CSV table of C-alpha atoms in Angstrom, one decimal:
chain,number,residue,atom,x,y,z
A,1,MET,CA,0.5,0.4,-0.2
A,2,SER,CA,1.9,3.2,-1.2
A,3,SER,CA,2.2,6.0,1.3
A,4,SER,CA,-0.4,8.7,1.9
A,5,LEU,CA,2.2,11.3,3.2
A,6,PRO,CA,3.1,14.5,1.3
A,7,SER,CA,6.4,14.2,-0.6
A,8,ALA,CA,8.6,15.5,-3.6
A,9,ASP,CA,6.6,13.3,-6.3
A,10,ASN,CA,3.6,14.5,-5.4
A,11,ASP,CA,4.8,18.8,-4.3
A,12,TYR,CA,3.9,17.7,-0.4
A,13,ARG,CA,0.2,18.2,-1.6
A,14,ILE,CA,-2.1,16.3,1.4
A,15,LEU,CA,-4.4,13.8,-0.6
A,16,ASP,CA,-6.8,13.5,2.4
A,17,ILE,CA,-9.1,15.9,4.0
A,18,ASP,CA,-8.7,14.4,7.4
A,19,THR,CA,-5.0,14.4,7.0
A,20,LYS,CA,-3.9,15.4,10.5
A,21,LEU,CA,-0.5,17.4,11.6
A,22,THR,CA,1.9,14.6,13.6
A,23,LEU,CA,5.2,13.6,13.8
A,24,ALA,CA,5.7,11.4,11.1
A,25,LEU,CA,4.0,13.9,8.3
A,26,TRP,CA,6.3,16.6,9.5
A,27,ASN,CA,9.3,14.2,9.6
A,28,ALA,CA,8.3,13.1,6.0
A,29,VAL,CA,7.9,16.6,4.2
A,30,LEU,CA,10.4,19.1,5.9
A,31,PRO,CA,14.0,16.9,5.8
A,32,SER,CA,12.5,16.3,1.7
A,33,VAL,CA,11.9,20.5,1.5
A,34,GLY,CA,15.6,20.8,3.2
A,35,THR,CA,17.1,18.2,0.7
A,36,ARG,CA,16.4,20.1,-2.2
A,37,LEU,CA,16.7,23.6,-0.6
A,38,ARG,CA,20.6,22.6,0.1
A,39,ALA,CA,21.0,20.9,-3.2
A,40,ALA,CA,19.6,24.4,-4.5
A,41,GLU,CA,22.3,26.4,-2.5
A,42,ALA,CA,24.7,24.1,-3.8
A,43,ILE,CA,24.2,25.3,-7.6
A,44,ARG,CA,23.8,28.4,-6.2
A,45,ALA,CA,27.2,29.1,-5.2
A,46,ASP,CA,28.3,27.2,-8.2
A,47,PHE,CA,26.9,30.0,-10.5
A,48,GLU,CA,28.0,33.3,-8.2
A,49,ALA,CA,31.5,31.4,-8.6
A,50,LEU,CA,31.0,31.1,-12.4
A,51,ILE,CA,29.7,35.2,-12.4
A,52,ASN,CA,32.9,35.9,-9.9
A,53,LEU,CA,35.3,34.5,-12.6
A,54,GLY,CA,34.0,36.3,-15.4
A,55,THR,CA,33.5,39.5,-14.2
A,56,GLY,CA,37.2,39.1,-12.7
A,57,GLN,CA,38.0,38.3,-16.7
A,58,ALA,CA,36.2,41.0,-18.1
A,59,LEU,CA,38.0,43.4,-15.5
A,60,GLU,CA,40.9,42.5,-16.4
A,61,VAL,CA,40.2,43.2,-20.1
A,62,ILE,CA,38.8,46.3,-19.4
A,63,SER,CA,42.4,47.0,-16.7
A,64,ALA,CA,45.1,45.7,-19.4
A,65,ASN,CA,43.3,47.3,-22.9
A,66,VAL,CA,40.9,49.7,-22.0
A,67,GLU,CA,42.1,51.7,-19.1
A,68,PRO,CA,45.8,52.8,-20.4
A,69,GLN,CA,44.0,54.0,-24.2
A,70,LEU,CA,41.6,55.9,-21.5
A,71,ALA,CA,44.6,57.4,-20.4
A,72,ALA,CA,46.7,58.0,-23.2
A,73,LEU,CA,42.9,59.5,-24.5
A,74,THR,CA,43.2,62.1,-22.3
A,75,ALA,CA,46.9,63.1,-22.5
A,76,THR,CA,46.0,63.5,-25.5
A,77,ILE,CA,43.1,65.4,-25.4
A,78,SER,CA,44.8,67.7,-22.7
A,79,GLN,CA,47.9,68.2,-25.1
A,80,LEU,CA,44.7,69.4,-27.7
A,81,GLN,CA,43.6,72.0,-25.2
A,82,SER,CA,46.6,73.3,-24.8
A,83,ASP,CA,47.6,74.1,-28.4
A,84,VAL,CA,44.0,74.9,-28.8
A,85,ARG,CA,44.3,77.8,-26.3
A,86,GLU,CA,47.2,79.1,-28.0
A,87,ALA,CA,45.3,79.2,-30.9
A,88,GLU,CA,42.9,81.4,-30.1
A,89,ASP,CA,44.9,83.5,-29.0
A,90,VAL,CA,46.2,83.7,-32.2
A,91,ILE,CA,42.8,83.8,-34.0
A,92,ALA,CA,42.6,87.0,-31.3
A,93,ALA,CA,45.8,88.2,-32.8
A,94,LEU,CA,43.9,87.9,-36.4
A,95,ILE,CA,40.5,89.1,-35.5
A,96,SER,CA,42.6,93.0,-34.6
A,97,GLY,CA,43.5,93.1,-38.1
A,98,SER,CA,47.3,93.2,-37.0
A,99,VAL,CA,48.9,89.9,-38.0
A,100,PRO,CA,49.0,88.8,-42.0
A,101,MET,CA,47.1,85.9,-42.6
A,102,GLY,CA,50.1,84.6,-44.8
A,103,THR,CA,52.3,83.8,-41.9
A,104,VAL,CA,49.5,81.9,-40.6
A,105,THR,CA,49.7,77.6,-41.3
A,106,GLY,CA,47.2,75.6,-40.4
A,107,LEU,CA,44.7,77.8,-38.9
A,108,GLY,CA,41.5,76.2,-40.4
A,109,ALA,CA,42.5,73.0,-38.9
A,110,ALA,CA,43.5,74.6,-35.7
A,111,LEU,CA,39.3,75.8,-35.9
A,112,LEU,CA,37.9,72.5,-36.5
A,113,ALA,CA,40.4,71.6,-33.4
A,114,LYS,CA,38.7,73.6,-31.1
A,115,ALA,CA,35.3,72.1,-32.1
A,116,ASP,CA,36.6,68.5,-32.2
A,117,ALA,CA,38.3,68.9,-28.5
A,118,GLU,CA,35.8,70.4,-26.9
A,119,ALA,CA,33.1,67.2,-28.6
A,120,THR,CA,35.7,65.1,-27.5
A,121,SER,CA,36.5,65.7,-23.7
A,122,ALA,CA,32.4,65.3,-22.9
A,123,ALA,CA,32.3,62.1,-24.8
A,124,LEU,CA,35.1,61.4,-23.1
A,125,SER,CA,33.9,62.2,-19.9
A,126,ALA,CA,30.5,59.9,-20.9
A,127,LEU,CA,32.9,57.1,-21.7
A,128,ASN,CA,34.3,56.8,-18.0
A,129,THR,CA,30.9,57.2,-16.6
A,130,LEU,CA,30.3,53.9,-19.0
A,131,VAL,CA,32.9,51.9,-18.0
A,132,ALA,CA,32.5,52.4,-14.4
A,133,THR,CA,28.8,51.7,-14.5
A,134,LYS,CA,29.3,48.5,-17.3
A,135,ALA,CA,32.2,47.5,-15.1
A,136,ALA,CA,30.1,47.6,-12.1
A,137,SER,CA,27.4,45.9,-13.7
A,138,ALA,CA,29.4,43.3,-15.2
A,139,ASP,CA,28.5,44.1,-18.4
A,140,LEU,CA,31.3,41.9,-20.4
A,141,ALA,CA,29.7,42.3,-23.7
A,142,GLU,CA,29.5,46.0,-22.7
A,143,ALA,CA,33.0,46.1,-21.2
A,144,LEU,CA,34.5,44.7,-24.7
A,145,LEU,CA,32.4,47.3,-27.1
A,146,LEU,CA,34.6,49.7,-25.1
A,147,LYS,CA,37.8,49.0,-25.8
A,148,ALA,CA,36.9,49.3,-29.6
A,149,ASP,CA,34.9,52.6,-28.5
A,150,ALA,CA,38.4,54.1,-26.6
A,151,ALA,CA,41.1,52.7,-29.8
A,152,ALA,CA,38.7,54.2,-31.9
A,153,THR,CA,38.2,57.7,-30.8
A,154,ASN,CA,41.9,57.6,-30.1
A,155,ALA,CA,43.0,57.2,-33.6
A,156,ALA,CA,39.9,60.0,-34.7
A,157,LEU,CA,41.1,62.1,-32.1
A,158,ALA,CA,45.0,61.8,-32.9
A,159,ALA,CA,44.2,62.3,-36.8
A,160,LYS,CA,42.8,66.1,-35.6
A,161,ALA,CA,46.0,66.4,-33.7
A,162,ASP,CA,47.9,66.1,-37.0
A,163,ALA,CA,45.4,68.2,-38.8
A,164,ALA,CA,45.9,70.9,-36.4
A,165,GLY,CA,49.5,70.9,-35.9
A,166,THR,CA,51.2,71.1,-32.6
A,167,SER,CA,52.7,74.6,-33.3
A,168,ILE,CA,51.3,77.4,-35.2
A,169,ALA,CA,53.5,79.9,-36.9
A,170,ILE,CA,52.4,83.6,-36.0
A,171,ALA,CA,53.6,87.5,-35.6
A,172,SER,CA,51.5,88.7,-33.0
A,173,GLY,CA,49.8,91.7,-32.5
A,174,ALA,CA,47.9,93.7,-30.5
A,175,ARG,CA,43.7,94.5,-30.3
A,176,GLY,CA,42.1,97.8,-31.3
A,177,PHE,CA,42.7,100.3,-32.7
A,178,VAL,CA,45.8,99.1,-34.5
A,179,ASN,CA,46.2,101.4,-37.9
A,180,ALA,CA,48.1,104.5,-36.8
A,181,PHE,CA,47.2,106.5,-39.8
A,182,ARG,CA,44.2,109.3,-39.5
A,183,ASN,CA,42.4,109.4,-42.4
A,184,GLY,CA,44.3,106.3,-44.2
A,185,GLY,CA,41.1,105.8,-46.7
A,186,PHE,CA,41.2,109.1,-47.4
A,187,THR,CA,37.2,109.4,-47.2
A,188,VAL,CA,37.7,113.5,-44.9
A,189,ALA,CA,37.5,116.5,-47.3
A,190,GLN,CA,37.2,119.2,-44.2
A,191,ARG,CA,39.3,121.7,-46.3
A,192,GLY,CA,37.6,120.6,-49.6
A,193,THR,CA,37.9,118.3,-52.1
A,194,SER,CA,40.5,119.4,-54.5
A,195,GLY,CA,43.1,122.1,-54.0
A,196,SER,CA,46.8,123.1,-55.1
A,197,VAL,CA,49.9,123.0,-53.1
A,198,ALA,CA,52.6,126.1,-54.6
A,199,ALA,CA,56.1,125.2,-55.5
A,200,GLY,CA,58.4,125.1,-52.7
A,201,ALA,CA,55.4,124.6,-50.1
A,202,THR,CA,54.5,122.2,-47.8
A,203,ALA,CA,50.2,122.5,-47.4
A,204,TYR,CA,47.4,119.9,-46.0
A,205,THR,CA,45.1,118.5,-48.5
A,206,LEU,CA,42.9,115.4,-46.9
A,207,ASP,CA,42.2,115.5,-43.5
A,208,GLY,CA,46.0,114.3,-42.6
A,209,TRP,CA,47.8,114.4,-45.3
A,210,GLN,CA,50.4,116.8,-46.9
A,211,ILE,CA,51.6,117.9,-50.1
A,212,SER,CA,55.5,119.6,-50.5
A,213,ALA,CA,55.7,120.5,-54.4
A,214,GLY,CA,59.2,121.1,-55.3
A,215,GLY,CA,59.3,123.4,-58.7
A,216,ALA,CA,55.4,123.7,-59.8
A,217,ALA,CA,52.6,123.9,-58.2
A,218,ALA,CA,50.9,120.2,-57.9
A,219,ALA,CA,47.2,119.9,-58.1
A,220,TRP,CA,45.6,117.2,-55.6
A,221,SER,CA,41.7,115.9,-55.3
A,222,GLN,CA,39.6,113.1,-54.0
A,223,VAL,CA,38.5,111.0,-56.3
A,224,TRP,CA,36.1,107.6,-56.3
A,225,ASN,CA,36.4,104.5,-57.0
A,226,THR,CA,38.4,105.1,-60.5
A,227,GLY,CA,42.1,103.2,-60.1
A,228,ILE,CA,41.6,102.2,-56.2
A,229,ALA,CA,38.5,101.1,-55.0
A,230,GLY,CA,37.0,103.5,-52.5
A,231,ALA,CA,38.6,107.2,-52.2
A,232,SER,CA,42.0,108.4,-53.0
A,233,LEU,CA,43.9,111.5,-53.6
A,234,ARG,CA,45.1,111.7,-56.8
A,235,ILE,CA,48.5,114.3,-57.6
A,236,ASN,CA,48.4,115.6,-61.1
A,237,ARG,CA,51.8,115.9,-62.8
A,238,ALA,CA,52.5,119.4,-64.2
A,239,SER,CA,55.9,120.1,-65.9
A,240,GLY,CA,58.3,121.3,-64.2
A,241,LEU,CA,57.1,119.7,-60.6
A,242,THR,CA,60.8,118.5,-60.3
A,243,ALA,CA,59.4,116.5,-56.3
A,244,CYS,CA,56.3,115.8,-55.2
A,245,THR,CA,56.2,114.0,-51.7
A,246,LEU,CA,52.8,113.2,-49.7
A,247,GLN,CA,53.8,112.5,-46.1
A,248,GLN,CA,52.1,112.6,-42.8
A,249,ARG,CA,52.7,113.5,-39.3
A,250,ILE,CA,51.6,111.4,-36.6
A,251,GLU,CA,50.5,112.3,-32.9
A,252,SER,CA,52.6,110.6,-30.4
A,253,TYR,CA,49.6,109.7,-28.0
A,254,LEU,CA,49.4,107.3,-31.2
A,255,SER,CA,52.8,106.9,-32.8
A,256,ALA,CA,54.1,105.7,-29.2
A,257,GLN,CA,51.7,102.6,-29.4
A,258,LEU,CA,54.3,101.5,-32.0
A,259,LEU,CA,56.4,101.0,-29.5
A,260,THR,CA,55.9,98.2,-26.8
A,261,HIS,CA,55.1,98.8,-23.6
A,262,ALA,CA,58.3,97.9,-22.3
A,263,LEU,CA,59.5,101.2,-24.3
A,264,ALA,CA,61.3,98.9,-27.2
A,265,VAL,CA,60.8,99.5,-31.0
A,266,GLN,CA,59.3,96.1,-33.1
A,267,PRO,CA,59.0,96.1,-36.2
A,268,VAL,CA,56.7,98.2,-38.3
A,269,THR,CA,54.6,98.2,-41.5
A,270,VAL,CA,53.7,100.8,-43.8
A,271,GLN,CA,51.8,100.4,-46.7
A,272,VAL,CA,48.9,102.3,-49.4
A,273,ALA,CA,47.7,101.7,-51.9
A,274,VAL,CA,49.0,103.0,-55.2
A,275,TYR,CA,47.2,103.5,-59.2
A,276,ASN,CA,50.1,105.0,-61.8
A,277,GLY,CA,48.4,107.2,-64.5
A,278,THR,CA,51.0,107.7,-66.2
A,279,SER,CA,52.8,106.5,-69.5
A,280,ALA,CA,56.1,105.1,-67.2
A,281,ALA,CA,56.6,102.4,-64.6
A,282,ILE,CA,57.4,104.6,-61.0
A,283,THR,CA,58.7,103.6,-58.0
A,284,PRO,CA,58.2,105.7,-55.1
A,285,LYS,CA,60.4,106.1,-52.3
A,286,ILE,CA,59.5,105.4,-48.4
A,287,ALA,CA,61.3,107.6,-45.6
A,288,THR,CA,60.7,108.3,-42.0
A,289,GLY,CA,61.5,110.4,-39.3
A,290,TYR,CA,60.6,111.8,-35.7
A,291,ALA,CA,59.8,114.9,-34.1
A,292,SER,CA,62.7,116.5,-32.7
A,293,ALA,CA,60.2,117.2,-29.4
A,294,ARG,CA,56.6,116.1,-28.6
A,295,ASP,CA,54.6,116.9,-31.5
A,296,ASN,CA,56.7,119.4,-32.8
A,297,PHE,CA,58.1,119.0,-35.8
A,298,GLY,CA,59.4,121.9,-36.7
A,299,THR,CA,62.8,119.5,-36.9
A,300,VAL,CA,62.8,115.8,-37.8
A,301,THR,CA,65.4,114.0,-37.2
A,302,ALA,CA,65.6,111.0,-40.0
A,303,ASN,CA,64.9,107.9,-39.2
A,304,LEU,CA,64.5,105.7,-42.6
A,305,PRO,CA,66.0,107.4,-45.4
A,306,PRO,CA,65.1,107.5,-48.7
A,307,THR,CA,64.5,103.8,-49.4
A,308,ASN,CA,62.6,102.6,-53.0
A,309,LEU,CA,59.1,100.6,-53.4
A,310,GLN,CA,57.5,98.5,-55.4
A,311,THR,CA,57.7,99.6,-58.8
A,312,ILE,CA,54.1,100.1,-60.2
A,313,PRO,CA,53.9,99.5,-64.3
A,314,ALA,CA,51.8,101.6,-66.5
A,315,GLY,CA,48.2,102.3,-66.4
A,316,ALA,CA,48.5,100.1,-63.3
A,317,SER,CA,47.2,99.5,-59.6
A,318,GLY,CA,49.5,97.9,-57.2
A,319,ILE,CA,50.6,97.8,-53.1
A,320,VAL,CA,53.6,99.0,-52.6
A,321,SER,CA,54.7,98.4,-48.4
A,322,TYR,CA,58.0,99.1,-46.3
A,323,THR,CA,58.8,97.5,-42.9
A,324,PHE,CA,61.5,98.9,-40.8
A,325,VAL,CA,62.5,99.2,-37.1
A,326,PRO,CA,61.9,102.9,-35.8
A,327,ASN,CA,64.0,104.8,-33.7
A,328,VAL,CA,62.4,105.2,-29.9
A,329,ASN,CA,62.5,108.8,-30.3
A,330,ILE,CA,59.0,108.3,-32.9
A,331,ALA,CA,56.9,108.6,-29.1
A,332,ASN,CA,57.8,112.7,-29.7
A,333,GLY,CA,55.9,111.5,-33.2
A,334,LEU,CA,56.3,110.4,-36.2
A,335,GLN,CA,56.2,111.5,-39.8
A,336,ILE,CA,56.0,109.1,-42.7
A,337,GLN,CA,56.6,109.7,-46.2
A,338,LEU,CA,55.7,109.0,-49.9
A,339,GLN,CA,58.3,110.6,-52.4
A,340,PHE,CA,57.8,110.0,-56.3
A,341,GLY,CA,60.7,112.1,-57.4
A,342,SER,CA,60.6,113.8,-60.2
A,343,ALA,CA,57.8,111.1,-61.9
A,344,LEU,CA,55.4,113.6,-61.6
A,345,ASN,CA,57.3,116.4,-64.3
A,346,ALA,CA,54.9,115.8,-67.1
A,347,ALA,CA,52.0,117.9,-68.9
A,348,SER,CA,50.2,115.1,-68.4
A,349,GLY,CA,48.9,112.2,-66.2
A,350,TYR,CA,48.5,111.4,-62.4
A,351,VAL,CA,49.0,109.3,-59.5
A,352,GLN,CA,46.6,107.8,-57.1
A,353,ILE,CA,46.9,107.2,-53.3
A,354,GLY,CA,45.0,104.9,-51.1
A,355,ARG,CA,44.0,102.8,-48.1
A,356,ALA,CA,47.1,104.2,-46.7
A,357,ASP,CA,47.7,101.7,-43.5
A,358,ILE,CA,51.0,101.9,-40.7
A,359,ARG,CA,50.7,99.2,-37.7
A,360,ALA,CA,53.2,97.3,-35.2
A,361,THR,CA,53.7,94.3,-37.2
A,362,PRO,CA,56.6,92.4,-34.7
A,363,GLY,CA,57.8,89.6,-36.3
A,364,ILE,CA,57.9,90.4,-39.5
A,365,ALA,CA,61.3,90.8,-41.5
A,366,VAL,CA,62.4,94.5,-42.7
A,367,GLY,CA,62.5,95.1,-45.9
A,368,ILE,CA,59.8,95.4,-48.7
A,369,ASN,CA,56.5,93.5,-47.6
A,370,SER,CA,55.1,92.0,-50.6
A,371,ALA,CA,52.5,90.4,-48.1
A,372,PRO,CA,51.5,92.9,-45.6
A,373,PRO,CA,47.9,92.8,-43.9
A,374,PRO,CA,45.0,93.9,-44.6
A,375,PRO,CA,44.7,97.2,-44.3
A,376,GLU,CA,42.2,99.3,-41.5
A,377,THR,CA,39.7,101.4,-43.5
A,378,ARG,CA,37.7,102.9,-41.2
A,379,ASP,CA,34.4,104.2,-42.0
A,380,PRO,CA,34.0,108.0,-42.2
A,381,ALA,CA,32.4,109.1,-39.2
A,382,THR,CA,35.2,107.7,-36.9
A,383,GLU,CA,37.9,109.1,-39.1
A,384,LYS,CA,35.9,112.6,-39.1
A,385,THR,CA,35.8,112.7,-35.3
A,386,LEU,CA,39.9,112.1,-34.9
A,387,ALA,CA,40.1,114.4,-38.5
A,388,ALA,CA,38.2,117.3,-35.9
A,389,ARG,CA,41.1,116.5,-33.3
A,390,TYR,CA,43.2,118.6,-35.6
A,391,TYR,CA,41.1,120.5,-37.9
A,392,SER,CA,37.7,122.2,-37.4
A,393,THR,CA,35.4,124.6,-38.3
A,394,VAL,CA,32.6,126.5,-36.4
A,395,PRO,CA,30.4,128.9,-36.7
A,396,ALA,CA,29.8,132.0,-35.0
A,397,ASN,CA,26.4,134.4,-34.9
A,398,LEU,CA,27.7,137.5,-33.3
A,399,LEU,CA,25.3,141.6,-32.7
A,400,SER,CA,26.6,144.6,-32.0
A,401,ASN,CA,24.4,145.9,-29.6
A,402,GLY,CA,26.4,149.6,-30.3
A,403,ALA,CA,27.3,150.2,-27.1
A,404,ALA,CA,30.4,149.0,-24.7
A,405,PRO,CA,31.2,146.1,-23.4
A,406,PHE,CA,30.5,144.4,-26.8
A,407,GLY,CA,27.9,141.9,-26.9
A,408,GLY,CA,29.7,137.6,-27.6
A,409,CYS,CA,29.6,133.9,-28.0
A,410,VAL,CA,31.5,131.6,-26.8
A,411,VAL,CA,31.2,128.5,-29.5
A,412,THR,CA,33.0,124.8,-28.8
A,413,VAL,CA,34.5,123.1,-30.8
A,414,PRO,CA,33.2,119.3,-31.9
A,415,ILE,CA,35.5,117.6,-29.3
A,416,GLN,CA,38.8,118.5,-28.1
A,417,MET,CA,41.6,119.8,-30.3
A,418,ARG,CA,44.7,118.6,-29.9
A,419,ALA,CA,46.3,122.2,-28.7
A,420,ALA,CA,44.6,125.1,-28.0
A,421,PRO,CA,43.9,126.0,-31.9
A,422,THR,CA,44.9,128.9,-34.4
A,423,ALA,CA,42.1,130.8,-36.3
A,424,LEU,CA,43.7,130.2,-39.8
A,425,SER,CA,39.9,132.3,-41.2
A,426,VAL,CA,36.9,133.9,-40.3
A,427,ALA,CA,34.9,133.9,-43.2
A,428,SER,CA,31.6,135.6,-43.4
A,429,THR,CA,28.9,134.0,-44.4
A,430,SER,CA,26.3,137.2,-45.0
A,431,ALA,CA,26.6,140.9,-45.1
A,432,SER,CA,27.8,143.2,-42.8
A,433,SER,CA,27.8,146.5,-41.2
A,434,TRP,CA,31.5,145.4,-39.4
A,435,ASP,CA,33.9,146.8,-42.0
A,436,SER,CA,35.6,143.4,-41.7
A,437,PRO,CA,35.0,139.9,-40.1
A,438,THR,CA,38.5,139.1,-39.9
A,439,LEU,CA,38.5,142.2,-37.0
A,440,LEU,CA,36.4,140.0,-34.8
A,441,ASN,CA,38.6,139.3,-31.5
A,442,MET,CA,38.8,135.8,-30.5
A,443,GLU,CA,40.6,133.8,-28.2
A,444,ALA,CA,40.9,129.9,-28.5
A,445,PHE,CA,40.7,127.0,-26.5
A,446,SER,CA,41.1,123.3,-26.7
A,447,ASP,CA,37.2,122.6,-26.4
A,448,ARG,CA,36.2,125.9,-27.2
A,449,VAL,CA,36.6,129.4,-28.7
A,450,LEU,CA,35.4,133.1,-26.8
A,451,ILE,CA,34.1,135.3,-30.1
A,452,TRP,CA,33.4,138.9,-29.8
A,453,PRO,CA,32.5,141.6,-32.3
A,454,PRO,CA,35.3,144.0,-33.4
A,455,ALA,CA,35.6,148.1,-31.6
A,456,ASP,CA,33.9,149.5,-34.9
A,457,ARG,CA,30.2,148.5,-35.3
A,458,VAL,CA,26.9,150.1,-35.9
A,459,LEU,CA,23.5,149.7,-33.8
A,460,GLY,CA,21.8,146.2,-34.2
A,461,ALA,CA,24.4,145.2,-36.8
A,462,TYR,CA,24.6,141.5,-36.7
A,463,ASN,CA,27.5,138.9,-39.1
A,464,LYS,CA,27.6,135.1,-39.5
A,465,ALA,CA,31.1,133.9,-39.3
A,466,ILE,CA,33.1,130.2,-40.1
A,467,ILE,CA,35.7,130.0,-38.4
A,468,GLU,CA,38.3,127.6,-39.2
A,469,LEU,CA,41.1,126.6,-36.4
A,470,SER,CA,43.8,124.1,-36.1
A,471,ALA,CA,45.8,122.6,-34.1
A,472,GLU,CA,48.2,120.5,-36.6
A,473,LEU,CA,51.7,118.8,-36.8
């Protein structure tokens, strides 16, 4: 007769509803359950040992393969980021316009490398987190895939590092108002757009620019988009014009910026665009000098003697440029000359000059410069403001009340001038009962002009006048 006791064979079921919990029943069930549990625990122990063995092997793979590559990847990224920081300094100098593009190598790759380095840094951070996560979860397959990902990332980064290069050859420069010429674009014409400089004289033409004529008068005019893009200054040839020089005197505040902060000299590059409207090639010369005392050009000490620039063929335009090392005394003021000699001694023809630029260019070789930096030509409003520091015209409306003391007025100048200006002329703009508008009484300051009527007056007489003020160098 078979036993009715619960067993593993019948899943420990009670077949008789009247079965009672007896010692025999207890001893029949629990030992069997205990035996099965011990067998299960033995199997679990074996499985956990297998898992631990797999985890150890996975971690050994990561330690032996992935971690060294991550370390190499981190080192590569650190080096590239250092290179990118150097490239950013270069880019800052390029933005200022003070670095010739021809002196920069690998710039495009450096810009791409910056973006790649930032993306790779983020990827590396995620990769490190993933390694830790997968290692902790003992996911052997994922850990092995990480090894391949790290290798591929490292190879891509190395390729980008090669493309960017670890050295960028540059000539460093400063940011900001780098062109020390005023009115380098020849756009401001406060004295008018045309005129003539007498033989043996030196006179201002377009703002900032003087012409010296020898042997005959030199006629000049401002022209637009002819031979040179934008505005330029035309000097006409004339029979007997045996010498003709275009020059600018640069105020000490601006010329001192061509030195280093430590009062050391550094290479300076001058360039102008020239159009040769004559029938023969011309070779202009450059000459430089510095003021004997601050902003006093009564005596100019030669620095760079007259030196040939590039030759410009007949009917053609070109850039003439030269790099020189100035004397430290340019802090007193710098004079730059473009000499045409006797090239303008003829009955017809002309030359035009435009896009003038002078700036510090450390690291550039001295001599004729065939690849100067792009010139900085500022907008007319900015140039007009700078020009008004040296030359300005102001209106005045005056009324004589017929009694002493006479009424006057205070006229402010557009911006504070370089120094107390000299009144070059007082031109009347309306009929007047006064003997002459040039008899106006006046006292000039750098920021204002005091004006009052002359002694000769008529009751109720008035005058409108334009006063020409100069604080030129």
